Short mmCIF file of C-alpha atoms in Angstrom, two decimals:
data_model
loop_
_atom_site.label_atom_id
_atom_site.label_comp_id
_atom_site.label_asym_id
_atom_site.label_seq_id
_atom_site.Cartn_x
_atom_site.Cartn_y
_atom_site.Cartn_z
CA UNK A 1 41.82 90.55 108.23
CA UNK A 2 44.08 92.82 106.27
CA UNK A 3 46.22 93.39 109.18
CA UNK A 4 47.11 89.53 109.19
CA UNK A 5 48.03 88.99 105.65
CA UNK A 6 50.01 91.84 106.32
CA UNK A 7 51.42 90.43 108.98
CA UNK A 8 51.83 86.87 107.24
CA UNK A 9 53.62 88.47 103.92
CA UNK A 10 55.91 90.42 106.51
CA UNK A 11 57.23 87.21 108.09
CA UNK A 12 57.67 85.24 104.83
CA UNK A 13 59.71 88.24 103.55
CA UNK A 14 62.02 87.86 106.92
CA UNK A 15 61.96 83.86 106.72
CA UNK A 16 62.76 83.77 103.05
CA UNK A 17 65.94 86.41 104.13
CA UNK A 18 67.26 83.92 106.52
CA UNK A 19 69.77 83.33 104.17
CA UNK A 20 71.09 87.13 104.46
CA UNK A 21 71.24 87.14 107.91
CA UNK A 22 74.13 86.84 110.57
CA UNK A 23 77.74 87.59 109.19
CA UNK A 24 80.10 85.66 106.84
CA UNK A 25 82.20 83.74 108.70
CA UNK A 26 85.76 82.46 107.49
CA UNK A 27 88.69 80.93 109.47
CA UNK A 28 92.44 81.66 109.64
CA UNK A 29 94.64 80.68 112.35
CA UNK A 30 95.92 83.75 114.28
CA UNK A 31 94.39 86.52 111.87
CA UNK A 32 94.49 89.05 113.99
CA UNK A 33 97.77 88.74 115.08
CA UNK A 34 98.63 89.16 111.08
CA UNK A 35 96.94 92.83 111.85
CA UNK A 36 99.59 95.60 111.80
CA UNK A 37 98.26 99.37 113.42
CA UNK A 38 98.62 101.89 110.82
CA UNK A 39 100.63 104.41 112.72
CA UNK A 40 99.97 108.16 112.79
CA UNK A 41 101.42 111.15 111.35
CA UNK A 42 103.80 113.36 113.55
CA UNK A 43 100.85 116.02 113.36
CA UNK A 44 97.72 113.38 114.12
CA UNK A 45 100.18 112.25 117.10
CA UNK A 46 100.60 115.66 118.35
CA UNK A 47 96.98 116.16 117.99
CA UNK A 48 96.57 113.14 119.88
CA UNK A 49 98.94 114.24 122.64
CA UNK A 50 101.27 111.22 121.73
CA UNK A 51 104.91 110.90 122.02
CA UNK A 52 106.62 113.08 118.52
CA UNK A 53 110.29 111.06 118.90
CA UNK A 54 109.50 107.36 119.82
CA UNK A 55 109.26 105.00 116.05
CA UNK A 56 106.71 102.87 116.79
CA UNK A 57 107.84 99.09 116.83
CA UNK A 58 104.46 98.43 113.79
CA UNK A 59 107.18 100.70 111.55
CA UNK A 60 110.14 99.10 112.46
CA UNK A 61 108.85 95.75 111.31
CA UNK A 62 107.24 97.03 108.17
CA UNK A 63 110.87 98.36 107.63
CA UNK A 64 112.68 95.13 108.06
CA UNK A 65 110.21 93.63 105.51
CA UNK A 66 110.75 96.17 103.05
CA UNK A 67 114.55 95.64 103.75
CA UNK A 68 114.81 92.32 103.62
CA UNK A 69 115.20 91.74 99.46
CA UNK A 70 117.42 94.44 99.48
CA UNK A 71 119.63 93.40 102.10
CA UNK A 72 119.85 89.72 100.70
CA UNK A 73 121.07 91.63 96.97
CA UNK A 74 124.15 92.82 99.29
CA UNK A 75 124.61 89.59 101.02
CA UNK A 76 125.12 88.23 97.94
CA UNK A 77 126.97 90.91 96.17
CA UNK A 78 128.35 93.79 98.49
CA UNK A 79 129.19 96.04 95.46
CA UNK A 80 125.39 95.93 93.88
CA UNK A 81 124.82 99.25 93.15
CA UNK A 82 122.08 101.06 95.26
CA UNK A 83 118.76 100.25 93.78
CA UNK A 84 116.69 103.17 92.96
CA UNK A 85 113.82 104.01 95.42
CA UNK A 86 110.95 102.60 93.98
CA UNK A 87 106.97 103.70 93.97
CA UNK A 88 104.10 103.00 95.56
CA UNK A 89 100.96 102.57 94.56
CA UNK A 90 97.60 103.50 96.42
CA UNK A 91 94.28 101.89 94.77
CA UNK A 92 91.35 103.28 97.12
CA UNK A 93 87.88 102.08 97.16
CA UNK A 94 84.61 102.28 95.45
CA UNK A 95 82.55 99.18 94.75
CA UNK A 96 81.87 98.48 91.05
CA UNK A 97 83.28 101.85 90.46
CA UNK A 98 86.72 99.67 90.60
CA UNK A 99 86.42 98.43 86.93
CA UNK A 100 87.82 102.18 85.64
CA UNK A 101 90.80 101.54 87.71
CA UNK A 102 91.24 97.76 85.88
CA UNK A 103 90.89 99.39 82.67
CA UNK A 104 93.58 101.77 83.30
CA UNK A 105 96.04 99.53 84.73
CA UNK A 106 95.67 96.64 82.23
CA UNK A 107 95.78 99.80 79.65
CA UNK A 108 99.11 101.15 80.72
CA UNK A 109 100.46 97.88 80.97
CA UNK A 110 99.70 97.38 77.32
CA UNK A 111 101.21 100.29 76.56
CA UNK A 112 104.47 99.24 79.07
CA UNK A 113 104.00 102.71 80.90
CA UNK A 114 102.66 100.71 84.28
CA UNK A 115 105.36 101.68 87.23
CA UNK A 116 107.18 99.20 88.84
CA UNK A 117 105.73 99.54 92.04
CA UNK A 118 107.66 98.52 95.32
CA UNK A 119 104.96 98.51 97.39
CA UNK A 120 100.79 98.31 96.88
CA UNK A 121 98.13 99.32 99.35
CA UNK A 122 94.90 98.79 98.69
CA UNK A 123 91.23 99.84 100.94
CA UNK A 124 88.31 97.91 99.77
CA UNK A 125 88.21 97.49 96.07
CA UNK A 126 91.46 98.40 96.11
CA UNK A 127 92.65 95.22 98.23
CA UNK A 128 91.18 93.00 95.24
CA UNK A 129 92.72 94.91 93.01
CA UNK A 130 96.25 95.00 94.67
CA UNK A 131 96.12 91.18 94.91
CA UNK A 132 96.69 90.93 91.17
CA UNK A 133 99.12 93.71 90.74
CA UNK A 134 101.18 92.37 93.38
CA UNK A 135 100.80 88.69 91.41
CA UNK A 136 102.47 90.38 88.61
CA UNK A 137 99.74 92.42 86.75
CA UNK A 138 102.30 93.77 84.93
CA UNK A 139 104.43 90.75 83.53
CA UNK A 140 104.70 90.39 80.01
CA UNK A 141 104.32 86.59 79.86
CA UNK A 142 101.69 84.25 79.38
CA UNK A 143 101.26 84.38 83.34
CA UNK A 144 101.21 88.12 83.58
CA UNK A 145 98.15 87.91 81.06
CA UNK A 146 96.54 85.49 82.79
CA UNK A 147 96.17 87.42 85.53
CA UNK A 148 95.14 90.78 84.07
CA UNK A 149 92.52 88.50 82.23
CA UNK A 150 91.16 87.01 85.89
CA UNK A 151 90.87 90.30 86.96
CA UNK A 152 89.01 92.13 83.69
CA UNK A 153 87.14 89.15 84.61
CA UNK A 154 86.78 89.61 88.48
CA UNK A 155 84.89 93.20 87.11
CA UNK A 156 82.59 91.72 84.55
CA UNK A 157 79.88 90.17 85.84
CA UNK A 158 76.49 89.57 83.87
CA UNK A 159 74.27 89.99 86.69
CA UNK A 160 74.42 91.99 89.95
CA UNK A 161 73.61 88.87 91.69
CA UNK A 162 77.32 87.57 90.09
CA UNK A 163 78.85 89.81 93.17
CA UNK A 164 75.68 90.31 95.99
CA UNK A 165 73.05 88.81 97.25
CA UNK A 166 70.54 92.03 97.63
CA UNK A 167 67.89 92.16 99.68
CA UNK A 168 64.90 92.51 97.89
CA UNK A 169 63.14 94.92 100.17
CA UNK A 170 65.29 97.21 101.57
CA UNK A 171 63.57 97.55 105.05
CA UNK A 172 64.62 94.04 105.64
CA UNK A 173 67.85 95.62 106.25
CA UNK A 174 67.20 96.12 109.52
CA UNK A 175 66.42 92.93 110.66
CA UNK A 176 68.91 90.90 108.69
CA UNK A 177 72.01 93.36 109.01
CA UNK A 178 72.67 94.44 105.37
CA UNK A 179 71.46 95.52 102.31
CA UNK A 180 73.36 92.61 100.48
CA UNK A 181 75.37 89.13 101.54
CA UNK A 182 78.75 89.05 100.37
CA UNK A 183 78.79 85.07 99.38
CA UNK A 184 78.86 85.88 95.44
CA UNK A 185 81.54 87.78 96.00
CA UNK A 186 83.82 85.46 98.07
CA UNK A 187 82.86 82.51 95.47
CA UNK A 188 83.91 85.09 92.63
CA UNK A 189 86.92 85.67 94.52
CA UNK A 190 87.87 82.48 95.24
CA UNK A 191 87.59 81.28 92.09
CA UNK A 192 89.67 83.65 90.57
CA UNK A 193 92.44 83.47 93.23
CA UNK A 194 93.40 80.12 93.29
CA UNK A 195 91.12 78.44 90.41
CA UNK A 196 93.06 75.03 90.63
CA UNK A 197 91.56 74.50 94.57
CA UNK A 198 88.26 76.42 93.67
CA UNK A 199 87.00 74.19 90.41
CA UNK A 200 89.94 71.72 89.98
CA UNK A 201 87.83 70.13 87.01
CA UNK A 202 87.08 72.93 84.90
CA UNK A 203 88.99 73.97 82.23
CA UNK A 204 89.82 77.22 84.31
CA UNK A 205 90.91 74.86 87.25
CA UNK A 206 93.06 73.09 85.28
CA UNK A 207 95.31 76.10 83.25
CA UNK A 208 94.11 79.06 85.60
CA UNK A 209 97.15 80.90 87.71
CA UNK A 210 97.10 80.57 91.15
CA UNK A 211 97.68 83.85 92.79
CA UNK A 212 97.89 82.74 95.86
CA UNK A 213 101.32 81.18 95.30
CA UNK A 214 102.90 83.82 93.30
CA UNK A 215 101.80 86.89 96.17
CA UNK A 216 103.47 84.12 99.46
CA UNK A 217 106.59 83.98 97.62
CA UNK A 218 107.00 87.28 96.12
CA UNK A 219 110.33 88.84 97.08
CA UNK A 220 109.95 92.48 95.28
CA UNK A 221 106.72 93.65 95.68
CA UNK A 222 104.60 94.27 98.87
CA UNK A 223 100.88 94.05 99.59
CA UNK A 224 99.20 95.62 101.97
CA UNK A 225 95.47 95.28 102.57
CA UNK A 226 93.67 98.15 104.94
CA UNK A 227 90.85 97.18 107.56
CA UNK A 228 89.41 98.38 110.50
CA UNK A 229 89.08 96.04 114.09
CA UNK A 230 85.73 96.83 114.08
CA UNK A 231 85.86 96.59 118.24
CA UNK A 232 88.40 98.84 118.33
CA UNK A 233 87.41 100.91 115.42
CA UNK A 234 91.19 101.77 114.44
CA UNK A 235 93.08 101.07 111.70
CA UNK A 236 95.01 98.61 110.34
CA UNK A 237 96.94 96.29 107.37
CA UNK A 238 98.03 92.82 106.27
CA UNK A 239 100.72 92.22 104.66
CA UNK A 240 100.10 89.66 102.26
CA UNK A 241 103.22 87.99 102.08
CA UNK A 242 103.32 87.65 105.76
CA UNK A 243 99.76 85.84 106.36
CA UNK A 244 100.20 83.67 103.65
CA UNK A 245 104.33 82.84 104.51
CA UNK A 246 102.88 79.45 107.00
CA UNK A 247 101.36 77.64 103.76
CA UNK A 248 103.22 75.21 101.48
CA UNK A 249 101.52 74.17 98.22
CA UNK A 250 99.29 71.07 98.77
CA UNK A 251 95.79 71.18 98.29
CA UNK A 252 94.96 71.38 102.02
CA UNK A 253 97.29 74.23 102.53
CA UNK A 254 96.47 76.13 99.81
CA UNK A 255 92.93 76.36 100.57
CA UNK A 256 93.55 77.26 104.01
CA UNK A 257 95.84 80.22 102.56
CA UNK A 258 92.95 81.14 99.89
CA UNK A 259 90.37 81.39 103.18
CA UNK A 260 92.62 83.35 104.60
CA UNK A 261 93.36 85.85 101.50
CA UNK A 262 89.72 85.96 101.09
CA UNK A 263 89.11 86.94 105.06
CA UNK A 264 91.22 89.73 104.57
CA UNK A 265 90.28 90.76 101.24
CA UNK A 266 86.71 90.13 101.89
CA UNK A 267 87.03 92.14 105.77
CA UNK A 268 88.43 95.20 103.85
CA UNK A 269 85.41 95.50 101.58
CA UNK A 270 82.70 94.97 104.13
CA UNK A 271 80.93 98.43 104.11
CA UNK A 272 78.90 98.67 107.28
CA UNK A 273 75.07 98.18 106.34
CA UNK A 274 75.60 98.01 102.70
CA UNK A 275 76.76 94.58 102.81
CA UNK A 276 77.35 91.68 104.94
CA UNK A 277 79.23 91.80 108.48
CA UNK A 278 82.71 89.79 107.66
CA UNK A 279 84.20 87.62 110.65
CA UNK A 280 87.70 86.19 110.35
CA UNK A 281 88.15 83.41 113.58
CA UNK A 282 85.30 85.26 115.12
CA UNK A 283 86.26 88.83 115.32
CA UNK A 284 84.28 91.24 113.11
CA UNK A 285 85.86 93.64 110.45
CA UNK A 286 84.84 96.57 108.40
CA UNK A 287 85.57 97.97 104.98
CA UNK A 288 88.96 100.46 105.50
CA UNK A 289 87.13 102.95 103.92
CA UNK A 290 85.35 103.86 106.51
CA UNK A 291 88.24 105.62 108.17
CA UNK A 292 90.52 106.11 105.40
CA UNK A 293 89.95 105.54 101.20
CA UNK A 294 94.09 105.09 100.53
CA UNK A 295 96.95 104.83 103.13
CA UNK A 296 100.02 105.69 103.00
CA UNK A 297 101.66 107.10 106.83
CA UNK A 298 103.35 103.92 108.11
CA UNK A 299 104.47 102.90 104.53
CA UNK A 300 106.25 106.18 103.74
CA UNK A 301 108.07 106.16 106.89
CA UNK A 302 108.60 102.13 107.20
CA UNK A 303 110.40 103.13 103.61
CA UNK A 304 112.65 105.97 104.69
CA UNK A 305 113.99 103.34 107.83
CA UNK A 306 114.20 100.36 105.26
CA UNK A 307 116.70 102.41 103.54
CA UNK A 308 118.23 103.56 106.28
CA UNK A 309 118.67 99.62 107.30
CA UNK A 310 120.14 98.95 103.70
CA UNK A 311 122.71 102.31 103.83
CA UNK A 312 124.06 101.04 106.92
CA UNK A 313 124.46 97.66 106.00
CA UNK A 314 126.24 98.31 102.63
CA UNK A 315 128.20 100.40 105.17
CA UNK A 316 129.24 97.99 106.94
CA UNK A 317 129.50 95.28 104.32
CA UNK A 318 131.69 97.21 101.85
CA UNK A 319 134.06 99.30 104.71
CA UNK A 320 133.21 101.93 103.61
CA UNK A 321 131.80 105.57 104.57
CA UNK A 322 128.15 105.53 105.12
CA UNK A 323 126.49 107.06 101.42
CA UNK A 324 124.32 110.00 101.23
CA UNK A 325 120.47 109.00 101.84
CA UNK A 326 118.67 109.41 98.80
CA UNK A 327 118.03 112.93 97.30
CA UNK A 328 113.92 112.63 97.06
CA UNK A 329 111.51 109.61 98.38
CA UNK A 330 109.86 107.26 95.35
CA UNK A 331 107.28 108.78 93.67
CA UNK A 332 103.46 107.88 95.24
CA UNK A 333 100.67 107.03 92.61
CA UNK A 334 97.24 107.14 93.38
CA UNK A 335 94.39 106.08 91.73
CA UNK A 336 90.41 106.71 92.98
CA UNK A 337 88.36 104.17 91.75
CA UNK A 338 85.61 107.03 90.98
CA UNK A 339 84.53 110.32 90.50
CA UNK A 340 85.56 112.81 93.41
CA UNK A 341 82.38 114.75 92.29
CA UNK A 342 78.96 114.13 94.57
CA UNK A 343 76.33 113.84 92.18
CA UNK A 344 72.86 115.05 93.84
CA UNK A 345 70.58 112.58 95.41
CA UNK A 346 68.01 113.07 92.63
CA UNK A 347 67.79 114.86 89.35
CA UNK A 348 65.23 117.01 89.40
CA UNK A 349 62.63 118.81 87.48
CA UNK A 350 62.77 122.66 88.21
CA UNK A 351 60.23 123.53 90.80
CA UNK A 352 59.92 119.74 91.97
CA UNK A 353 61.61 118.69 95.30
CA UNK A 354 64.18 116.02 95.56
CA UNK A 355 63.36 112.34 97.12
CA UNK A 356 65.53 113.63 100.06
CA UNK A 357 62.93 116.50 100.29
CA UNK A 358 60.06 114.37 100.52
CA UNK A 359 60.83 111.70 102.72
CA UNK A 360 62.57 111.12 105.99
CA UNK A 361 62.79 107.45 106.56
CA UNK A 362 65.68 106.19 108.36
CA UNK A 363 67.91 104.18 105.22
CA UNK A 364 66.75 107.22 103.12
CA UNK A 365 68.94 109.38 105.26
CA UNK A 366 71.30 107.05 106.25
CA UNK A 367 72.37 106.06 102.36
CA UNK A 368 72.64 109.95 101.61
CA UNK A 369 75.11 110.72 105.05
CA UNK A 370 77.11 107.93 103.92
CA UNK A 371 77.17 109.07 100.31
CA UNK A 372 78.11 112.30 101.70
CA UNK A 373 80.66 111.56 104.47
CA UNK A 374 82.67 109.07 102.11
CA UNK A 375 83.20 111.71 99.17
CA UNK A 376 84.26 114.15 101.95
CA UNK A 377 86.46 110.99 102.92
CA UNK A 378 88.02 110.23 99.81
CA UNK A 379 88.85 113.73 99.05
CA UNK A 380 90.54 114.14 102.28
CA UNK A 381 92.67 111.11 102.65
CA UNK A 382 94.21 111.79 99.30
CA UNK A 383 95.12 115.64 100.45
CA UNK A 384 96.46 114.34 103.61
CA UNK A 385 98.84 112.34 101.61
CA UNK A 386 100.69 115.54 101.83
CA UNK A 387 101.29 115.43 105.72
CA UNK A 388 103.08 112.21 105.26
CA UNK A 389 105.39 113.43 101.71
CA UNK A 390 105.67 117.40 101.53
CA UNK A 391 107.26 117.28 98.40
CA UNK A 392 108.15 114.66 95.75
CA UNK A 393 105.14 113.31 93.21
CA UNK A 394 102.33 112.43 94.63
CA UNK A 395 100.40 111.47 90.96
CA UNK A 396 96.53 111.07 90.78
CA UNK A 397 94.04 110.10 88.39
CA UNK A 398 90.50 109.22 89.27
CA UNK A 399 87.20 108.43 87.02
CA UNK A 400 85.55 112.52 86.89
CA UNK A 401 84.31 112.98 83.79
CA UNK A 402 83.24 109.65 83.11
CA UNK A 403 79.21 110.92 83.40
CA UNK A 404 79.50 112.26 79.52
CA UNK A 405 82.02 109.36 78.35
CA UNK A 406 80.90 107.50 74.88
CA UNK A 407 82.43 103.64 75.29
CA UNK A 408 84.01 103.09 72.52
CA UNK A 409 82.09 99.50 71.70
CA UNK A 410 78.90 101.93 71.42
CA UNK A 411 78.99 105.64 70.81
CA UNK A 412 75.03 106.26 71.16
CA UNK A 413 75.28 106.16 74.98
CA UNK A 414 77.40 107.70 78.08
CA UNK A 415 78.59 106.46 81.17
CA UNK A 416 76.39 108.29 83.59
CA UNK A 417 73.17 107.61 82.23
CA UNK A 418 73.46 103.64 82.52
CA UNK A 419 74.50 104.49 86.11
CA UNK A 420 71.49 107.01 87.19
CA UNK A 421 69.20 104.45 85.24
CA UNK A 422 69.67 101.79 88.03
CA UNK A 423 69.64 104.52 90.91
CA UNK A 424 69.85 102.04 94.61
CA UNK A 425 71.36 99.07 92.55
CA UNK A 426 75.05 98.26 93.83
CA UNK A 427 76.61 96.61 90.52
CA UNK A 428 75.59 97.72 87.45
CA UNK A 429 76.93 94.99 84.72
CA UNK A 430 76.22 98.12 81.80
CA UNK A 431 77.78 101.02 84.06
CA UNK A 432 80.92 98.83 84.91
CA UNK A 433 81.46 97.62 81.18
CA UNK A 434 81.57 101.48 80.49
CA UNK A 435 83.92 102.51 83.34
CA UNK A 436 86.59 99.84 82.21
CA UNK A 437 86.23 101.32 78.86
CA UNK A 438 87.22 104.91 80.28
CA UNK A 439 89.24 103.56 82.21
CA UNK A 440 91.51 102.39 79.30
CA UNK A 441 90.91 105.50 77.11
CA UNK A 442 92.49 107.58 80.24
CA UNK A 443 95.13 105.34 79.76
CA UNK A 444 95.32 105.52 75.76
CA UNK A 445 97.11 108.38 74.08
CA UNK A 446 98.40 110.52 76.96
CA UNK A 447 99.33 110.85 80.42
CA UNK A 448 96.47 110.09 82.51
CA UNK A 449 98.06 111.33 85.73
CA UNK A 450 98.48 114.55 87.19
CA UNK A 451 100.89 115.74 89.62
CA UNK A 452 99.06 117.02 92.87
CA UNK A 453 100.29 120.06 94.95
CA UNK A 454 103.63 120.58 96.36
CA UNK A 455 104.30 122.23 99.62
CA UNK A 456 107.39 124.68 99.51
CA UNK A 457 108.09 124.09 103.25
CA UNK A 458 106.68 126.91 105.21
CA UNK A 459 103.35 125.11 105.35
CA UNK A 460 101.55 128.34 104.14
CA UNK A 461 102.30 128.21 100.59
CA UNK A 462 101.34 125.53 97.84
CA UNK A 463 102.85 125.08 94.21
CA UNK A 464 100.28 123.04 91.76
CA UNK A 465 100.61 121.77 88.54
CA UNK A 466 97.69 122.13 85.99
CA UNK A 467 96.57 119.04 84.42
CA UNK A 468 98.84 119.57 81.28
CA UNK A 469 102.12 119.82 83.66
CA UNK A 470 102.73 123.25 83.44
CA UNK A 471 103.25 125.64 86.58
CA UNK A 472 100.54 128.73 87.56
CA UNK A 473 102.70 129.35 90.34
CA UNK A 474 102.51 130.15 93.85
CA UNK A 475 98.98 129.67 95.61
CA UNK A 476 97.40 129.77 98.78
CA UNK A 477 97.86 132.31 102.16
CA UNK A 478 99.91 135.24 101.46
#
């Protein structure tokens, strides 16, 4: 008898998760032709046994893009001055974790010390967030406020269930695919995107920015959003501009252009397991972190041929000799939405055993390797930043030593307890509330970033900075 209650519970858990089962589906004509391969290093090709000399034609178009404002400057006045080589920013993932870096960007825009950034690439998190810097984050006009208040918003939800759907039981994960639907989040997205074809009615509808205009028709600032094919497992970007250049501005086409925004958006942040599988016109696509948490290799090089484009063409526009390529590539600015510290699984009394240590079930162990194969992740995509730009500023700030931070709307608590308080829960309302908060103290009084290692050119020495900018030297192999 207990074996068929058992039995019945069991099943009404799995028929009342229907609704988390199967993947989110959106359309958009031709995504995946939108998808660009993020090409390799010259040392990942080599390692790969591919060809060192050939550009690959994915660069060459990236180039031309990057060109093209440039280039139309000089059609319209040959003796414009060069423009200066502008920087790039790399926003990586990390989940709720992404409120420090909206602090600290709407903080150094406050405080007019925000770059202005040629190019944005964004994994995950970082996609979201690149949609409103490349919408003009940084404006200082009514518009440029607007947005940097739809995206504090974006990152302030009341509830976890403002962002996820999560399963209740966790086992369920196994038959339904996920820990967590993503259809909070796309609504949230949506609706903060484009809020005039989302809620036309509302008050929000009716004087909210549309986002999705400003980023199609954007002629100085590029976004690129990183995915993997998840067939295929490699790889790969949208360009914003591009998948959203077919679109006018009616109604009908501008909710066809927010579906397809949120595909890619939405595709970039899927997480395998943790949440919901994303489709986009019925292929299925997986959170760029997986592979990589920032990217960088196609864009630096796509940027060294766009101004090799622009050099010849004020050449040739002007008669005269070809100038001298610029001294030093733009600086690159990174910012990890997190800590690059693991914390343990557990905190422990002294002579009692972790959870880890005391159970082996299957999500147990998967949830840790994960935990532990995307810190190695992070950490390693940021250092090999340095295969793709040897020297020049690469500048990096992430969200370590938020754990003992004191908000500064409440000084009795810290950071990391509201965090470890909720241990399995995926949005933490309290814990992001705090991480905006450091994220804008980073950002208050001081330079937040620091400069990473340089390589000298012999690829057996490094020079660092220390975090206050001055120079220990030489380190490294002797």
């Amino acid at each position: 008898m207990m074996r068929r209650i058992l039995m019945i519970v069991l099943m009404g858990l799995s028929l009342g998760s229907c609704a988390f089962k199967g993947a989110l589906k959106l359309d958009c004509a031709n995504f995946a032709s939108f998808i660009h391969p993020i090409e390799l290093t010259p040392l990942e090709r080599q390692i790969r046994a591919l060809d060192l000399e050939t550009l690959p034609p994915a660069e060459r178009e990236l180039a031309d893009r990057l060109a093209a404002a440039e280039l139309a400057r000089l059609a319209a006045d040959p003796a414009a001055p060069p423009a200066p080589e502008r920087p790039v920013l790399l926003l990586s993932g990390g989940g709720q974790w992404g409120a420090f870096g909206v602090g600290l960007m709407n903080q150094l825009v406050e405080n007019r010390q925000f770059p202005d950034f040629g190019v944005v690439t964004g994994v995950s998190t970082g996609a979201l967030q690149s949609l409103f810097v490349g919408a003009g984050l940084d404006r200082q006009d009514d518009e440029g406020a607007a947005i940097r208040a739809a995206l504090t918003a974006a990152y302030s939800p009341v509830k976890e269930s403002d962002i996820v759907d999560r399963e209740g039981l966790q086992a369920m994960a196994a038959i339904n695919g996920a820990l967590a639907n993503l259809k909070p989040l796309r609504r949230r997205f949506e609706q903060r995107i484009c809020p005039a074809i989302y809620d036309p009615k509302s008050p929000q509808g009716q004087a909210g920015v549309c986002i999705v205009k400003t980023l199609r028709d954007s002629k100085t600032r590029k976004v690129l959003l990183g995915l993997i094919e998840a067939n295929s497992g490699e790889f790969g970007y949208v360009d914003v501009q591009e998948l959203l250049a077919p679109y006018g501005n009616s109604d009908a086409d501008l909710t066809k252009a927010t579906q397809c925004l949120a595909g890619a958006a939405l595709a970039s942040a899927a997480v395998p397991v943790f949440y919901q599988q994303v489709r986009v016109d019925g292929r299925t696509y997986y959170d760029g972190g997986v592979r990589q948490s920032v990217f960088l290799a196609s864009v630096a090089d796509a940027q060294r041929v766009a101004s090799e484009i622009v050099r010849r063409e004020r050449a040739r526009l002007t008669g005269r000799q070809l100038e001298a390529a610029p001294a030093k590539p733009g600086d690159i600015y990174v910012i990890r939405n997190g800590s690059t510290w693991l914390p343990p699984d557990q905190d422990v009394m002294p002579g009692y055993p972790a959870e880890i240590d005391k159970k082996a079930d299957a999500l147990r162990a998967a949830q840790r390797g994960q935990a532990i194969m995307v810190n190695q992740l992070e950490i390693g995509s940021i250092a090999a930043l340095r295969l793709s730009r040897p020297g020049g500023a690469i500048w990096f700030v992430s969200a370590d030593g938020y754990r003992n931070y004191r908000p500064t709307y409440d000084g009795s608590i810290t950071c990391g307890p509201l965090k470890e308080a909720r241990r399995g829960a995926m949005f933490i309302p309290e814990f992001m509330r705090c991480m905006m908060d450091y994220g804008r103290n980073r950002a208050t009084g001081g330079e937040p970033w620091i400069d990473l290692c340089h390589y000298d050119g012999t690829e057996t020495r490094a020079v660092c900075r220390r975090p206050d900018g001055t120079m220990p030297g030489a380190v490294g192999r002797r």
